[in-house]
C-alpha positions as semicolon CSV with decimal commas, in nm:
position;residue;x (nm);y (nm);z (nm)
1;X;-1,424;2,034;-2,073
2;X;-1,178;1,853;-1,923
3;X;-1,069;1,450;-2,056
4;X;-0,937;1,194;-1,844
5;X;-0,870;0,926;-2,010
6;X;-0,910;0,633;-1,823
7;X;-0,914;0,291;-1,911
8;X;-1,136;0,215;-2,231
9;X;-1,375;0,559;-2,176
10;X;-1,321;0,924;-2,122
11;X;-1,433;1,076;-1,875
12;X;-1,550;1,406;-1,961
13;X;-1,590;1,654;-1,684
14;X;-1,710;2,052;-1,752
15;X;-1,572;2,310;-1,653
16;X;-1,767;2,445;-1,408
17;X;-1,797;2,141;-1,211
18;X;-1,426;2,149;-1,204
19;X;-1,459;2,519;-1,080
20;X;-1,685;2,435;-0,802
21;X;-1,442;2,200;-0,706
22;X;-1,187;2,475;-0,693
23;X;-1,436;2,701;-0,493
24;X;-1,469;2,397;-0,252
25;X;-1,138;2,363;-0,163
26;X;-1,097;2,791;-0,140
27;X;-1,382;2,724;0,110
28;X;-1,217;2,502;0,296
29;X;-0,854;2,690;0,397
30;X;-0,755;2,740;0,726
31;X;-0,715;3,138;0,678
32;X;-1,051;3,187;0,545
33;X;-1,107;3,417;0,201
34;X;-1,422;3,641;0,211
35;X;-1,771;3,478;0,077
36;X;-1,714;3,714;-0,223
37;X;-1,345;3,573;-0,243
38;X;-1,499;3,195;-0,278
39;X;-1,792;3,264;-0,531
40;X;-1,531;3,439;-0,756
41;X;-1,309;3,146;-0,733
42;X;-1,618;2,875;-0,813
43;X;-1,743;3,087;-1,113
44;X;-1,403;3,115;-1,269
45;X;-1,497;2,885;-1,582
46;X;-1,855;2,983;-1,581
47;X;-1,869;3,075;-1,923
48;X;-1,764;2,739;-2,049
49;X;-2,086;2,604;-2,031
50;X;-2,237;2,640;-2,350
51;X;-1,911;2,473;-2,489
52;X;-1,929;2,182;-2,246
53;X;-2,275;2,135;-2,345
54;X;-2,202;2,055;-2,736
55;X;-1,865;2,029;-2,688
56;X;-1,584;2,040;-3,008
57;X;-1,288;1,786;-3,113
58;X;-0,967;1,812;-3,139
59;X;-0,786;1,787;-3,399
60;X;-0,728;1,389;-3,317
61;X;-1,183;1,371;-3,347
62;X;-1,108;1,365;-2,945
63;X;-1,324;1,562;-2,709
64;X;-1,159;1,910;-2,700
65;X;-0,946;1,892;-2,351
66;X;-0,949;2,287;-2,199
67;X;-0,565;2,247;-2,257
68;X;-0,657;2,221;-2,605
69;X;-0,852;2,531;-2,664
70;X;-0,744;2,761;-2,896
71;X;-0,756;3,182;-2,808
72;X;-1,012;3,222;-3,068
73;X;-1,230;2,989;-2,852
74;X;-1,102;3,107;-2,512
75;X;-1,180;3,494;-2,541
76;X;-1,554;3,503;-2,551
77;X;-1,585;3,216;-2,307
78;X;-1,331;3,388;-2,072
79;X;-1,533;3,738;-2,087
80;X;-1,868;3,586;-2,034
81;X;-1,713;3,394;-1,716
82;X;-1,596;3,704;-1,573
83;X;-1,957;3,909;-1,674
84;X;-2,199;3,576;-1,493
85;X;-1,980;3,593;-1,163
86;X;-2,044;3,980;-1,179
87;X;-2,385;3,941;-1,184
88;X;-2,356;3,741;-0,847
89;X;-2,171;3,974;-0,674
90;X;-1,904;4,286;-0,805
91;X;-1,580;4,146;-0,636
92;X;-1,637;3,793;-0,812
93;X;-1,670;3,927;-1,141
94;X;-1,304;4,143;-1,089
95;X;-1,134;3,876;-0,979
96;X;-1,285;3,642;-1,231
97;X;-1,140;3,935;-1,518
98;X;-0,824;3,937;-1,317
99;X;-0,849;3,561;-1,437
100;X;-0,944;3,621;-1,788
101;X;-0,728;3,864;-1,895
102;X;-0,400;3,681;-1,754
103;X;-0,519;3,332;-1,982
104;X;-0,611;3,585;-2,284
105;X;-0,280;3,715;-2,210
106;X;-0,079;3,456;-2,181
107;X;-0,211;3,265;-2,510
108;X;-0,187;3,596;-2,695
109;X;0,113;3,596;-2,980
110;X;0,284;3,776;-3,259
111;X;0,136;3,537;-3,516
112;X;-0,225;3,528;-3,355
113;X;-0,459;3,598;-3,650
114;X;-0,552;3,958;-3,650
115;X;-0,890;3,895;-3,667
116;X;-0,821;3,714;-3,294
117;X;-0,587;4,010;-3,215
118;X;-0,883;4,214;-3,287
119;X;-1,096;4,014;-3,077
120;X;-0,849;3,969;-2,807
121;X;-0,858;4,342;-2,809
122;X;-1,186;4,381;-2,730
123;X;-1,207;4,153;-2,453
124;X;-0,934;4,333;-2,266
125;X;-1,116;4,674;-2,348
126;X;-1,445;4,525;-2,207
127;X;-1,237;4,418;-1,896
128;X;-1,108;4,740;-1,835
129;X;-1,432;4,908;-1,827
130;X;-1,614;4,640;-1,624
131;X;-1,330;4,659;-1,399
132;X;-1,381;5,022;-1,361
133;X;-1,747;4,970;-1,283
134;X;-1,701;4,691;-1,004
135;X;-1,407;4,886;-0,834
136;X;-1,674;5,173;-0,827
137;X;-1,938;4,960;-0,659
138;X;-1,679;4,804;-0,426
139;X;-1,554;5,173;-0,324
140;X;-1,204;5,087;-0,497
141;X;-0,981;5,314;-0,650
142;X;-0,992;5,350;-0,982
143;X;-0,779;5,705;-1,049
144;X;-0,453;5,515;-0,979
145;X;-0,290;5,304;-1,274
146;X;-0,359;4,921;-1,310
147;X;-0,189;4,620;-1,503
148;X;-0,459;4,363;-1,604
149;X;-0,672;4,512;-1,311
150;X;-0,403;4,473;-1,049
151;X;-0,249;4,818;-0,877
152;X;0,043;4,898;-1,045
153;X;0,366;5,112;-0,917
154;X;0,064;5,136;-0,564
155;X;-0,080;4,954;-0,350
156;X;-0,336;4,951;-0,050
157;X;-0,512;4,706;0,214
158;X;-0,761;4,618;-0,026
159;X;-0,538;4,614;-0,311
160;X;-0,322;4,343;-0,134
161;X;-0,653;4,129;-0,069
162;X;-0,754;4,136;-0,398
163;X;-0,389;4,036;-0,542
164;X;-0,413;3,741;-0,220
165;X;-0,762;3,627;-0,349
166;X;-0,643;3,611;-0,725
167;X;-0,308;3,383;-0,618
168;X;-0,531;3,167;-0,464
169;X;-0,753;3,134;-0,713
170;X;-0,500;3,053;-0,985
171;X;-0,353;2,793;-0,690
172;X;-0,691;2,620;-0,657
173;X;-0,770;2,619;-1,016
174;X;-0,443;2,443;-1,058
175;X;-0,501;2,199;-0,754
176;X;-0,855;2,129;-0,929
177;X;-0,711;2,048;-1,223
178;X;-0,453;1,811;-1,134
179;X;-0,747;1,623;-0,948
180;X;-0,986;1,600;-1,253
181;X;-0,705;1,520;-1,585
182;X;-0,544;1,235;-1,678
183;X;-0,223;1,365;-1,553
184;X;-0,085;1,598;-1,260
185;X;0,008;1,881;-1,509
186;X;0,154;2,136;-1,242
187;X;0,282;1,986;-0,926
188;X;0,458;2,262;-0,810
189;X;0,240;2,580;-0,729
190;X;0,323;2,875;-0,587
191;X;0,031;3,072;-0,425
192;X;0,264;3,344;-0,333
193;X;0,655;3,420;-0,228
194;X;0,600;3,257;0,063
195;X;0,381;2,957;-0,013
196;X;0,481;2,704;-0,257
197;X;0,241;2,372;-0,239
198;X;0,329;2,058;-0,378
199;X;0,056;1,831;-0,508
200;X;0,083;1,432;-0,608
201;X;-0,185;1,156;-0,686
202;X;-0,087;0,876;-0,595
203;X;-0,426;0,717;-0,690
204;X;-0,638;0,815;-0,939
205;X;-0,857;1,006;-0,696
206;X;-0,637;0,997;-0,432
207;X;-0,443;1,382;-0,411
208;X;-0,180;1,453;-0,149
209;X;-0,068;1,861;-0,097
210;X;0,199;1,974;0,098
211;X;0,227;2,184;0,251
212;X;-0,135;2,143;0,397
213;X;-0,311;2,451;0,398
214;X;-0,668;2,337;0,491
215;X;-0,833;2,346;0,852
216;X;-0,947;1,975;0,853
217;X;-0,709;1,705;0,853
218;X;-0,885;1,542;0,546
219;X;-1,125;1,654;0,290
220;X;-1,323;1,451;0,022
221;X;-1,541;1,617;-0,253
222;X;-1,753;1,471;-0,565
223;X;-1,731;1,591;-0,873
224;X;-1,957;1,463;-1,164
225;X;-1,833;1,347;-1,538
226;X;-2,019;1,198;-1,858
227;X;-1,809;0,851;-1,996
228;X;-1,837;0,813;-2,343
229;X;-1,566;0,555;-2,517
230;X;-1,208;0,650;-2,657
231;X;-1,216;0,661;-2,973
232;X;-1,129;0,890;-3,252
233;X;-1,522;1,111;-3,331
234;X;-1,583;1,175;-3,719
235;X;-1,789;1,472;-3,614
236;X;-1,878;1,649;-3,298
237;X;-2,216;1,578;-3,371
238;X;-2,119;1,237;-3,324
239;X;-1,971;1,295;-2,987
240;X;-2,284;1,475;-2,863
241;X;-2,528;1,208;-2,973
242;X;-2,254;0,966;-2,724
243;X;-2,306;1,190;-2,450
244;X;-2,665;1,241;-2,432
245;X;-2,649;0,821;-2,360
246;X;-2,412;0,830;-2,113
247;X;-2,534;0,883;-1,733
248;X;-2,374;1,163;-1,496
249;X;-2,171;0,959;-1,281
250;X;-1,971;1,074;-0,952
251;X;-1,574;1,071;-0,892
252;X;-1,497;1,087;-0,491
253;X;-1,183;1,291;-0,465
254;X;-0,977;1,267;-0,155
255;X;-0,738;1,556;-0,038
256;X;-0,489;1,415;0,210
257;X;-0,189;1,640;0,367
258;X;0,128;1,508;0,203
259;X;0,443;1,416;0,442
């Protein structure tokens, strides 16, 4: 779930519409990714649903903000993202674990409880092996060694694609997400050694990137969100019974080259 708080509501927008959002944009470049490439990149947060539908507070009784989320809640929503996109297709789900595994990762500490070291653990162990099984369907290598499922010390054609397709996706789940919060949280994002884009919003739907990497001149998307009021929630309960009465509404986001 993401929270923008705006005005006197937030406005609560899940995951995977913010995903699609990101797969929009992926479809839109001006050097094309693969179909495969684009689904990967929309189902990235697909296993956030269940927790956007009754989601949790913080620990202000706010709506739980994805920046928010502890690893103990991120490792079994990142594995089942990565498992649903392989369902769709074998090269989503390895790029969604490429995903997965850098958040688990990066959130991953000396003084994570070792019952969350355990579980982190197991995620990564599950990765490995459905990484071995998509490479296998894909007719990619798997007797050479990997780091997180990229080639390691090697590389190949297909190799370099897949490390492409996972820059990008990071770069449009970034872009995505300083559309739909409160705040631009990145601003600077570098898609590769040779690409770094800048993004601003100068309105609060209005987001400028330079440099422009799309094939249109302009681009607009909807995304949908819930308002409910901001306010401190005594229980999550309480939040969910707020969002059942409030109506899916529309945000019009509009991409604009910035100069």
């Amino acid at each position: 779930m993401i929270r923008r708080h705006l005005g006197a509501s937030f406005r609560l927008i899940r995951q995977t519409d913010h995903a699609a959002l990101s797969g929009a944009l992926a479809a839109a470049l001006r050097e094309p990714l693969t179909n495969e490439a684009v689904l990967g990149i929309t189902l990235h947060d697909a296993g956030w649903s269940e927790h956007d539908d009754a989601p949790t507070l913080n620990n202000d009784g706010e709506p739980r903000d994805v920046f928010e989320s502890t690893l103990a809640l991120g490792l079994p929503i990142w594995g089942a993202s990565a498992e649903r996109a392989g369902e769709q297709h074998p090269y989503a789900g390895l790029l969604v674990s490429l995903h997965s595994l850098a958040l688990a990762g990066h959130q991953l500490s000396a003084d994570t409880e070792r019952r969350t070291q355990f579980d982190w653990l197991t995620l990564t162990t599950r990765m490995a092996e459905l990484q071995t099984q998509w490479r296998e369907q894909l007719g990619m290598r798997v007797d050479r060694p990997t780091h997180h499922g990229l080639a390691a010390g090697w590389s190949d054609d297909r190799e370099d694609t897949l490390r492409r397709d996972f820059r990008w996706l990071r770069a449009f789940d970034k872009i995505s997400l300083d559309a739909c919060r409160t705040d631009v949280a990145f601003g600077t994002i570098e898609v590769g050694p040779d690409m770094v884009l800048r993004v601003e919003r100068p309105g609060d739907t209005d987001v400028k990137i330079g440099p422009w990497p799309f094939a249109e001149d302009a681009l607009e998307f909807d995304v949908p969100y819930r308002a409910v009021p901001a306010r401190r929630y005594a229980t999550a309960g309480e939040l969910h019974e707020a969002l059942v009465d409030a109506p899916t509404e529309t945000m019009r986001f509009s991409f604009r080259p910035l100069r």
